[in-house]
Coordinates of C-alpha atoms and ligand atoms in Angstrom, one line a residue:
M9 CA 0.2 0.0 0.2
S10 CA 1.3 3.0 -0.6
E11 CA -0.4 5.1 1.4
K12 CA 1.8 7.1 4.8
A13 CA 0.6 8.0 7.8
K14 CA 2.8 12.3 7.8
L15 CA 3.7 12.8 12.1
I16 CA 5.0 16.5 12.3
L17 CA 6.8 16.8 15.5
Q18 CA 8.8 19.7 16.5
G19 CA 7.4 21.0 13.0
K20 CA 9.4 18.4 11.3
E21 CA 7.5 16.2 8.9
Y22 CA 8.2 12.5 9.4
E23 CA 6.4 9.5 6.8
F24 CA 5.5 6.5 8.1
P25 CA 3.9 3.3 6.0
V26 CA 0.6 2.3 6.3
I27 CA 0.7 -2.1 6.3
L28 CA -3.3 -3.6 5.6
G29 CA -4.2 -6.9 6.2
S30 CA -6.0 -8.9 4.1
E31 CA -9.9 -8.4 6.2
N32 CA -8.7 -3.9 5.2
E33 CA -6.9 -4.0 8.8
K34 CA -4.7 -0.8 9.1
A35 CA -1.7 0.3 10.8
I36 CA 1.0 2.6 10.5
D37 CA 4.2 0.6 11.1
I38 CA 5.8 2.4 13.1
S39 CA 9.1 0.7 14.0
S40 CA 11.4 3.8 12.9
L41 CA 10.1 5.6 14.7
R42 CA 12.1 6.5 17.9
A43 CA 14.7 6.1 15.3
K44 CA 13.7 8.6 13.1
T45 CA 12.7 10.8 16.1
G46 CA 13.6 10.1 19.8
Y47 CA 10.0 9.1 20.5
I48 CA 8.4 6.1 21.7
T49 CA 4.2 5.9 21.7
L50 CA 2.4 4.6 25.2
D51 CA -0.3 2.6 24.9
P52 CA -1.1 1.6 29.2
G53 CA -2.5 -1.7 27.9
Y54 CA -1.5 -2.1 24.5
V55 CA -4.6 -0.7 23.2
N56 CA -3.6 0.5 20.2
T57 CA -0.8 -1.6 18.8
G58 CA -0.6 -4.5 16.9
A59 CA 2.1 -6.0 18.3
T60 CA 2.1 -8.4 14.5
T61 CA 1.1 -9.3 11.8
S62 CA -0.3 -12.9 12.0
S63 CA -2.8 -15.0 9.6
I64 CA -3.7 -17.0 12.3
T65 CA -7.0 -16.2 13.1
Y66 CA -9.3 -12.8 12.1
L67 CA -11.4 -10.8 14.6
D68 CA -13.7 -8.4 13.9
G69 CA -15.0 -6.7 17.7
E70 CA -17.6 -4.6 15.9
L71 CA -19.2 -6.3 13.2
G72 CA -18.7 -10.0 15.8
V73 CA -17.2 -11.8 13.9
L74 CA -14.2 -14.1 14.8
R75 CA -12.6 -17.0 11.8
Y76 CA -9.6 -19.4 12.4
R77 CA -7.6 -19.7 9.5
G78 CA -10.3 -17.2 6.9
I79 CA -12.9 -20.6 8.8
P80 CA -15.7 -19.5 10.9
I81 CA -16.6 -20.7 14.2
E82 CA -20.0 -21.1 13.3
Q83 CA -19.4 -23.1 11.4
L84 CA -15.8 -24.9 12.5
A85 CA -18.7 -25.2 15.6
E86 CA -21.1 -27.3 14.2
K87 CA -19.4 -29.4 12.2
S88 CA -15.5 -29.5 12.8
T89 CA -13.4 -31.3 15.5
F90 CA -10.6 -30.2 18.4
V91 CA -8.2 -32.2 17.5
E92 CA -8.9 -31.1 13.4
T93 CA -9.3 -26.7 14.8
S94 CA -6.1 -27.4 16.2
Y95 CA -4.6 -28.8 12.9
L96 CA -5.8 -25.7 11.0
L97 CA -4.3 -23.5 13.4
I98 CA -1.1 -24.9 14.0
Y99 CA -0.2 -25.8 10.6
G100 CA -3.0 -23.3 8.6
N101 CA -5.4 -25.4 6.6
L102 CA -7.7 -28.5 7.1
P103 CA -5.8 -31.7 7.3
N104 CA -7.0 -34.1 4.2
K105 CA -8.4 -37.8 5.9
Q106 CA -4.4 -39.4 5.6
Q107 CA -3.2 -36.0 7.8
L108 CA -6.0 -36.1 10.1
E109 CA -5.8 -39.7 10.5
D110 CA -1.7 -39.5 11.8
F111 CA -2.4 -36.4 14.2
S112 CA -4.7 -38.7 15.9
K113 CA -2.9 -41.0 15.5
S114 CA 0.3 -39.0 17.0
L115 CA -2.0 -37.3 20.0
T116 CA -2.5 -41.4 21.2
M117 CA 0.9 -42.4 20.9
H118 CA 1.8 -38.9 23.4
S119 CA -1.1 -39.2 25.9
M120 CA 1.2 -40.3 28.9
I121 CA 3.4 -38.8 31.4
H122 CA 6.4 -40.2 32.6
E123 CA 5.3 -42.5 36.1
D124 CA 7.9 -40.0 38.1
M125 CA 5.7 -37.2 36.8
K126 CA 2.6 -38.9 39.4
H127 CA 4.1 -38.1 42.1
F128 CA 5.1 -34.7 41.3
F129 CA 0.5 -34.7 42.4
D130 CA 1.6 -36.1 45.7
G131 CA 3.3 -32.9 46.3
Y132 CA 0.4 -30.9 46.1
P133 CA -2.1 -29.8 49.1
A134 CA -5.8 -31.2 48.2
A135 CA -7.0 -28.3 47.7
A136 CA -4.3 -27.2 45.4
H137 CA -6.0 -24.8 42.9
P138 CA -5.5 -26.8 39.4
M139 CA -4.3 -23.9 37.5
A140 CA -1.2 -24.2 39.6
I141 CA -1.1 -27.8 39.1
L142 CA -1.3 -28.0 35.2
S143 CA 1.8 -25.1 35.2
S144 CA 4.3 -26.6 36.6
M145 CA 3.3 -29.2 35.7
V146 CA 3.1 -27.8 31.9
C147 CA 7.1 -25.8 32.6
S148 CA 8.2 -29.8 34.7
L149 CA 7.4 -31.1 31.1
S150 CA 10.0 -29.9 29.9
A151 CA 12.9 -31.9 32.5
Y152 CA 11.6 -34.8 31.0
Y153 CA 12.5 -34.1 27.5
P154 CA 16.3 -32.6 27.3
E155 CA 16.4 -33.1 23.9
S156 CA 13.0 -30.5 23.6
M157 CA 15.0 -27.1 25.3
N158 CA 15.9 -26.2 21.6
V159 CA 12.4 -24.8 20.1
F160 CA 12.9 -25.3 17.0
D161 CA 14.3 -29.0 17.4
N162 CA 11.5 -31.9 16.9
F163 CA 8.7 -29.1 16.6
D164 CA 6.5 -31.6 15.2
M165 CA 6.7 -33.7 17.7
Q166 CA 6.5 -31.4 20.8
V167 CA 3.3 -30.5 19.1
P168 CA 1.0 -33.3 19.2
R169 CA 3.3 -35.1 22.9
L170 CA 1.9 -31.3 24.6
L171 CA -1.2 -31.3 22.7
S172 CA -2.2 -34.8 23.9
K173 CA -0.2 -34.7 27.7
L174 CA -2.2 -31.5 29.1
R175 CA -5.7 -32.9 28.5
T176 CA -3.4 -35.9 30.5
I177 CA -2.4 -33.7 33.8
A178 CA -5.7 -31.3 33.2
A179 CA -7.5 -34.6 34.3
F180 CA -5.0 -36.3 36.9
S181 CA -5.0 -33.2 38.8
Y182 CA -9.0 -33.6 39.5
K183 CA -8.3 -36.7 40.1
K184 CA -5.8 -35.2 42.8
S185 CA -7.9 -32.5 43.6
V186 CA -10.8 -35.2 44.8
G187 CA -8.4 -38.3 46.1
H188 CA -9.0 -40.5 43.8
P189 CA -6.7 -42.9 42.1
V190 CA -5.8 -41.0 38.1
I191 CA -7.0 -43.1 35.1
Y192 CA -5.1 -44.2 32.4
P193 CA -5.6 -42.3 29.0
Q194 CA -7.1 -45.2 26.7
N195 CA -6.0 -45.1 22.3
H196 CA -9.4 -46.0 21.0
L197 CA -10.8 -43.4 22.5
S198 CA -10.8 -39.6 20.7
Y199 CA -9.6 -37.0 22.4
C200 CA -12.2 -35.3 23.9
A201 CA -14.1 -38.9 24.8
N202 CA -10.4 -39.9 26.6
F203 CA -10.5 -36.7 28.7
L204 CA -13.9 -36.8 30.0
Q205 CA -13.5 -40.5 30.6
M206 CA -9.7 -39.8 32.4
M207 CA -12.0 -37.4 33.9
F208 CA -14.9 -39.0 35.1
A209 CA -14.1 -43.1 34.9
V210 CA -13.9 -44.7 38.8
P211 CA -11.8 -47.8 38.4
A212 CA -14.6 -50.3 40.1
E213 CA -17.4 -49.6 37.1
P214 CA -16.8 -49.4 33.4
Y215 CA -17.6 -45.9 32.1
E216 CA -19.9 -45.1 28.6
I217 CA -19.6 -42.5 27.4
D218 CA -21.4 -39.9 26.3
D219 CA -21.9 -38.7 22.5
D220 CA -23.6 -35.2 23.8
M221 CA -21.3 -34.7 26.1
V222 CA -18.7 -34.9 24.0
R223 CA -19.3 -32.9 21.1
A224 CA -20.1 -30.3 23.9
L225 CA -16.6 -30.7 25.0
N226 CA -15.8 -30.5 21.1
I227 CA -17.6 -26.8 21.1
L228 CA -16.0 -26.1 24.4
L229 CA -12.5 -26.3 23.7
I230 CA -12.8 -24.7 19.8
L231 CA -14.9 -21.7 20.2
H232 CA -11.6 -21.5 23.6
A233 CA -9.1 -22.0 20.7
D234 CA -7.5 -18.9 19.6
H235 CA -8.8 -16.0 20.2
E236 CA -5.8 -13.7 18.4
Q237 CA -3.5 -10.9 20.6
N238 CA -5.5 -11.8 23.9
C239 CA -2.8 -11.6 27.6
S240 CA -2.3 -15.5 26.8
T241 CA -1.1 -16.1 24.1
S242 CA 1.0 -13.0 23.7
T243 CA 2.6 -14.2 27.1
V244 CA 3.0 -17.5 25.3
R245 CA 4.4 -14.5 22.5
L246 CA 6.1 -12.5 24.5
V247 CA 7.9 -15.9 26.6
G248 CA 8.5 -17.8 23.5
S249 CA 10.2 -14.6 21.8
S250 CA 13.4 -15.1 23.5
Q251 CA 13.6 -18.4 22.2
A252 CA 12.2 -19.9 26.1
N253 CA 11.1 -23.6 25.5
M254 CA 7.7 -24.3 24.3
Y255 CA 7.1 -26.0 27.7
A256 CA 7.5 -22.6 29.3
S257 CA 6.1 -20.6 26.9
V258 CA 2.8 -22.4 27.5
S259 CA 3.5 -22.7 31.3
A260 CA 3.9 -18.5 31.5
G261 CA 0.5 -18.6 28.6
I262 CA -1.9 -20.7 31.4
L263 CA -0.1 -18.4 34.5
A264 CA -1.9 -14.9 32.7
L265 CA -5.0 -17.2 31.5
W266 CA -5.7 -17.6 35.3
G267 CA -6.9 -14.1 36.2
P268 CA -10.8 -12.9 36.2
L269 CA -10.2 -11.1 34.2
H270 CA -9.1 -13.0 31.3
G271 CA -10.2 -17.1 31.4
G272 CA -10.1 -17.3 35.6
A273 CA -13.3 -15.5 34.5
N274 CA -15.3 -18.5 33.9
Q275 CA -15.2 -19.3 37.2
A276 CA -15.9 -16.0 38.5
V277 CA -19.3 -15.2 36.8
I278 CA -20.0 -19.0 38.7
E279 CA -19.6 -17.9 41.5
M280 CA -21.3 -14.0 40.9
L281 CA -24.3 -16.7 40.5
E282 CA -24.6 -18.5 42.8
S283 CA -23.9 -15.7 45.9
I284 CA -26.6 -13.7 43.5
H285 CA -28.9 -17.0 43.9
N286 CA -27.7 -18.0 47.6
S287 CA -27.9 -14.5 48.5
G288 CA -31.3 -13.8 47.0
T289 CA -30.4 -10.6 45.1
K290 CA -32.4 -9.2 43.1
C291 CA -30.4 -8.8 38.7
A292 CA -31.5 -4.8 39.1
D293 CA -30.2 -4.7 42.7
F294 CA -26.3 -6.5 41.6
I295 CA -26.8 -4.4 37.7
S296 CA -26.7 -1.5 39.9
K297 CA -23.9 -2.8 42.4
V298 CA -21.6 -3.0 38.5
K299 CA -23.3 1.0 37.5
D300 CA -21.3 1.8 41.1
K301 CA -18.1 3.1 40.5
N302 CA -17.1 2.4 44.2
S303 CA -18.2 -0.7 44.8
K304 CA -15.1 -2.0 42.3
A305 CA -17.9 -5.7 41.3
R306 CA -18.3 -5.7 37.8
L307 CA -20.6 -7.9 35.7
M308 CA -18.2 -10.8 34.7
G309 CA -18.4 -12.3 31.8
F310 CA -19.6 -9.3 30.6
G311 CA -17.6 -7.2 28.1
H312 CA -14.0 -7.2 26.0
R313 CA -11.5 -5.7 25.1
V314 CA -12.0 -6.1 21.5
Y315 CA -15.4 -7.5 21.0
K316 CA -18.2 -3.8 21.0
S317 CA -20.9 -7.0 19.5
Y318 CA -22.4 -10.0 21.3
D319 CA -19.6 -12.6 21.3
P320 CA -20.1 -14.8 18.9
R321 CA -18.7 -17.2 20.7
A322 CA -21.4 -16.8 23.0
K323 CA -23.7 -17.3 21.1
I324 CA -23.2 -20.8 20.1
L325 CA -22.8 -21.3 23.2
K326 CA -25.9 -19.7 24.8
Q327 CA -27.9 -22.8 22.8
M328 CA -25.8 -24.7 23.3
T329 CA -26.6 -24.2 27.4
D330 CA -30.4 -24.6 26.6
V331 CA -29.9 -27.7 24.6
I332 CA -27.5 -29.3 26.5
L333 CA -29.1 -29.2 30.0
A334 CA -33.0 -30.0 28.4
K335 CA -31.3 -33.3 27.3
R336 CA -29.3 -34.4 30.2
G337 CA -32.6 -32.9 32.2
I338 CA -31.0 -30.3 34.6
S339 CA -33.0 -27.9 35.5
D340 CA -30.6 -25.3 36.5
P341 CA -31.9 -22.1 38.3
L342 CA -27.8 -20.3 37.3
L343 CA -28.9 -20.7 34.1
D344 CA -32.4 -18.8 34.8
I345 CA -30.9 -15.8 36.5
A346 CA -27.6 -15.1 33.8
K347 CA -30.6 -15.0 31.9
Q348 CA -32.4 -12.4 34.1
M349 CA -29.0 -10.3 34.6
E350 CA -27.9 -10.6 30.3
E351 CA -31.3 -9.1 29.6
T352 CA -31.6 -6.1 32.5
A353 CA -27.5 -5.7 31.6
L354 CA -28.7 -5.0 27.1
S355 CA -31.1 -2.4 27.9
D356 CA -29.7 -0.4 30.4
P357 CA -28.0 2.5 29.7
Y358 CA -24.6 1.8 31.3
F359 CA -23.9 -1.8 29.2
I360 CA -25.5 0.1 25.7
E361 CA -23.5 3.2 26.4
R362 CA -20.1 1.1 26.5
N363 CA -21.6 -1.4 24.2
L364 CA -21.0 -4.7 26.9
Y365 CA -22.1 -7.8 26.1
P366 CA -22.0 -10.9 28.1
N367 CA -18.7 -13.0 26.6
V368 CA -17.0 -16.9 24.9
D369 CA -17.4 -16.7 29.9
F370 CA -21.1 -15.7 30.6
Y371 CA -22.4 -19.6 29.8
S372 CA -19.4 -21.6 29.5
G373 CA -19.2 -22.4 33.3
I374 CA -23.1 -22.7 32.8
L375 CA -22.6 -25.8 29.8
Y376 CA -19.5 -27.0 31.7
K377 CA -21.4 -27.6 35.9
A378 CA -24.1 -29.1 33.5
M379 CA -21.5 -31.1 32.1
G380 CA -20.2 -32.0 35.9
I381 CA -17.5 -30.2 35.1
P382 CA -16.4 -28.4 38.4
V383 CA -15.9 -24.6 39.3
N384 CA -12.0 -25.0 40.2
M385 CA -11.6 -27.2 37.1
F386 CA -13.4 -23.9 33.7
T387 CA -9.7 -22.5 33.8
V388 CA -8.0 -25.6 33.6
M389 CA -10.7 -25.9 30.6
F390 CA -10.2 -22.4 28.5
A391 CA -6.2 -24.3 29.2
I392 CA -6.9 -27.1 27.6
G393 CA -8.9 -25.1 24.4
R394 CA -6.7 -22.7 23.7
L395 CA -3.6 -25.0 23.8
P396 CA -3.2 -25.4 19.8
G397 CA -3.5 -21.1 19.6
W398 CA -0.8 -20.6 21.7
I399 CA 1.5 -23.5 19.9
A400 CA -0.4 -21.9 16.8
H401 CA 1.2 -18.7 17.4
L402 CA 4.4 -20.1 18.5
K403 CA 5.8 -21.7 15.2
E404 CA 4.1 -18.7 13.1
M405 CA 6.4 -16.0 15.2
M406 CA 9.0 -19.2 15.1
E407 CA 9.0 -18.7 11.5
D408 CA 9.1 -15.1 10.8
P409 CA 12.0 -13.0 9.6
N410 CA 11.3 -10.9 11.4
T411 CA 10.8 -12.2 14.9
K412 CA 12.9 -10.1 17.8
I413 CA 12.5 -10.9 21.5
G414 CA 9.6 -8.8 23.0
R415 CA 10.8 -5.7 24.5
P416 CA 8.9 -3.1 25.2
R417 CA 10.1 0.9 26.2
Q418 CA 8.6 3.1 29.3
I419 CA 8.2 7.3 30.1
Y420 CA 9.4 7.0 33.4
T421 CA 8.4 8.8 36.0
G422 CA 11.0 8.6 39.1
P423 CA 13.3 10.4 40.6
V424 CA 16.2 12.4 38.5
S425 CA 19.3 11.5 39.8
R426 CA 20.5 12.0 42.9
E427 CA 22.9 10.9 45.3
Y428 CA 22.8 7.8 48.2
V429 CA 22.6 9.2 51.8
P430 CA 23.8 7.6 54.4
I431 CA 21.4 6.1 57.1
E432 CA 22.7 8.4 59.6
S433 CA 22.2 11.5 57.5
R434 CA 19.0 10.5 56.1
K435 CA 15.5 11.3 58.6
Ligands
CMC11 N1 -19.3 -4.3 34.2 C1 -19.5 -4.0 34.4 N2 -18.6 -1.8 34.4 C2 -17.7 -3.0 33.2 C3 -18.0 -4.6 32.6 C4 -18.4 -5.1 33.7 N3 -17.9 -6.4 33.1 N4 -16.5 -4.2 31.5 C5 -16.5 -3.0 31.3 N5 -17.7 -2.3 32.3 C6 -16.7 -0.7 32.3 C7 -15.9 0.1 33.3 O1 -15.8 0.1 34.5 C8 -15.8 1.6 31.8 O2 -17.0 2.0 32.5 P1 -15.9 3.8 31.9 O3 -15.9 4.1 30.7 O4 -17.1 4.5 32.9 O5 -14.7 3.7 33.2 C9 -15.7 1.0 30.5 O6 -16.8 0.0 30.4 C10 -14.5 0.3 30.1 O7 -14.4 -1.4 30.7 P2 -12.7 -1.2 30.4 O8 -12.2 -2.4 31.8 O9 -11.6 0.2 30.3 O10 -11.8 -1.8 29.4 P3 -11.0 -3.4 28.8 O11 -11.0 -3.5 27.4 O12 -10.3 -2.5 29.4 O13 -11.4 -4.8 29.5 C11 -12.4 -6.7 30.3 C12 -11.5 -5.6 29.4 C13 -12.5 -7.6 29.3 C14 -11.9 -6.5 31.0 C15 -13.3 -6.0 31.0 O14 -15.0 -6.2 30.4 C16 -13.9 -6.5 32.6 O15 -12.9 -7.0 33.8 N6 -15.2 -7.8 32.2 C17 -15.6 -9.3 33.6 C18 -13.9 -10.3 32.9 C19 -14.5 -11.1 31.5 O16 -15.3 -11.2 32.0 N7 -13.8 -11.3 31.8 C20 -13.6 -12.1 30.1 C21 -12.9 -11.8 29.3 S1 -13.5 -13.0 27.3 C22 -12.4 -13.8 28.1 C23 -11.4 -13.5 27.5 O17 -11.1 -14.1 26.2 O18 -10.3 -13.7 28.8

């Protein structure tokens, strides 16, 4: 694109190239700004800052559009599986039959974790949050695969290994938290079915796979699989930009995901709905509370940095929740409160003016709950879903010849140079 952006600083004019994305997204390339002008830009929370170009995920927050490698999320949720979508995100195209078979087989081959790692679970207190266990276990995998210290080596082998083992670690951490023996993966089961049996089977009786549960899990994981430069993905990219190994980068991403403003919101939503239910608070009163800036309360599961209309993932999940609850014959009062809360918020000027709509986490918790997944595992489920996105971004970054170590600048606002004062002379 030949368009240029002009900047006038102290009477001097500078030109910067304008970059155009494949969906006509526009950016001013300021990579030469400091060298040319001595100035940097200041953008807390990176609200206006593009850290990279990327061909993985497109989202239009105004129109509520989300596509992985060009394919609308609605089509993937309806027709794809999590394994196929993972392949699409990581390798750029939908796999053909043979590629999918090979990929699935390699996931199966890597599903066990080293027996020694099982002892690690015993070192955690029973009440340990599964996200704490997951992040440290994933980092510990690097101790077992020293040949993977160099992120550029054996990448195609590291991908199924991590995708498969993260799911096993997640299920084992749940078993640890309830004091049950771990259940091993079974090679004849699909990725999602295998996870469900590792979570819910007990040695005393055979576990029957429920196809509705498997489909619901596939959809949940697909919807979480990537969301371009979000907090955890940016963390994975930042850590990965130092050429740390894949386990270290992903472990850092898991920790970034944990916070209640990011992946931890799904747990926070259910806790919020439960507290409203248990206290008998009226929706309107709760909404008044979140509008009061002094209360510091937020309507969890609402609002998004990028979506300024209905999050397309929340739309799919809301429908899916109705279907699964009906099929399983469950009526959950929390779903009624959530729907009432949504209705109240969406007609309230505070939410309308700020374009605050339900995000992916508003309904995902209710669905996970209906599937029997405990609340403290919700963010772990998000991590399993987001893993292919993190890996896809690492791969893209490693293959980009323009990648530099991530290193933002700052504007210093502390004291100017001053002398050290000996302790006897200090006031
Ligand atoms: N409840 C009440 N007010 C809100 C909410 C909310 N959930 N979200 C934003 N606002 C208000 C906020 O107070 C601010 O008002 P004002 O302009 O008067 O100061 C305005 O809306 C803009 O909010 P912001 O915090 O500047 O927006 P942001 O883009 O920095 O934050 C967010 C995005 C997701 C962190 C925020 O909307 C939030 O805290 N939501 C609740 C937590 C949540 O559901 N997080 C999950 C996000 S989706 C899953 C994921 O991908 O991580």
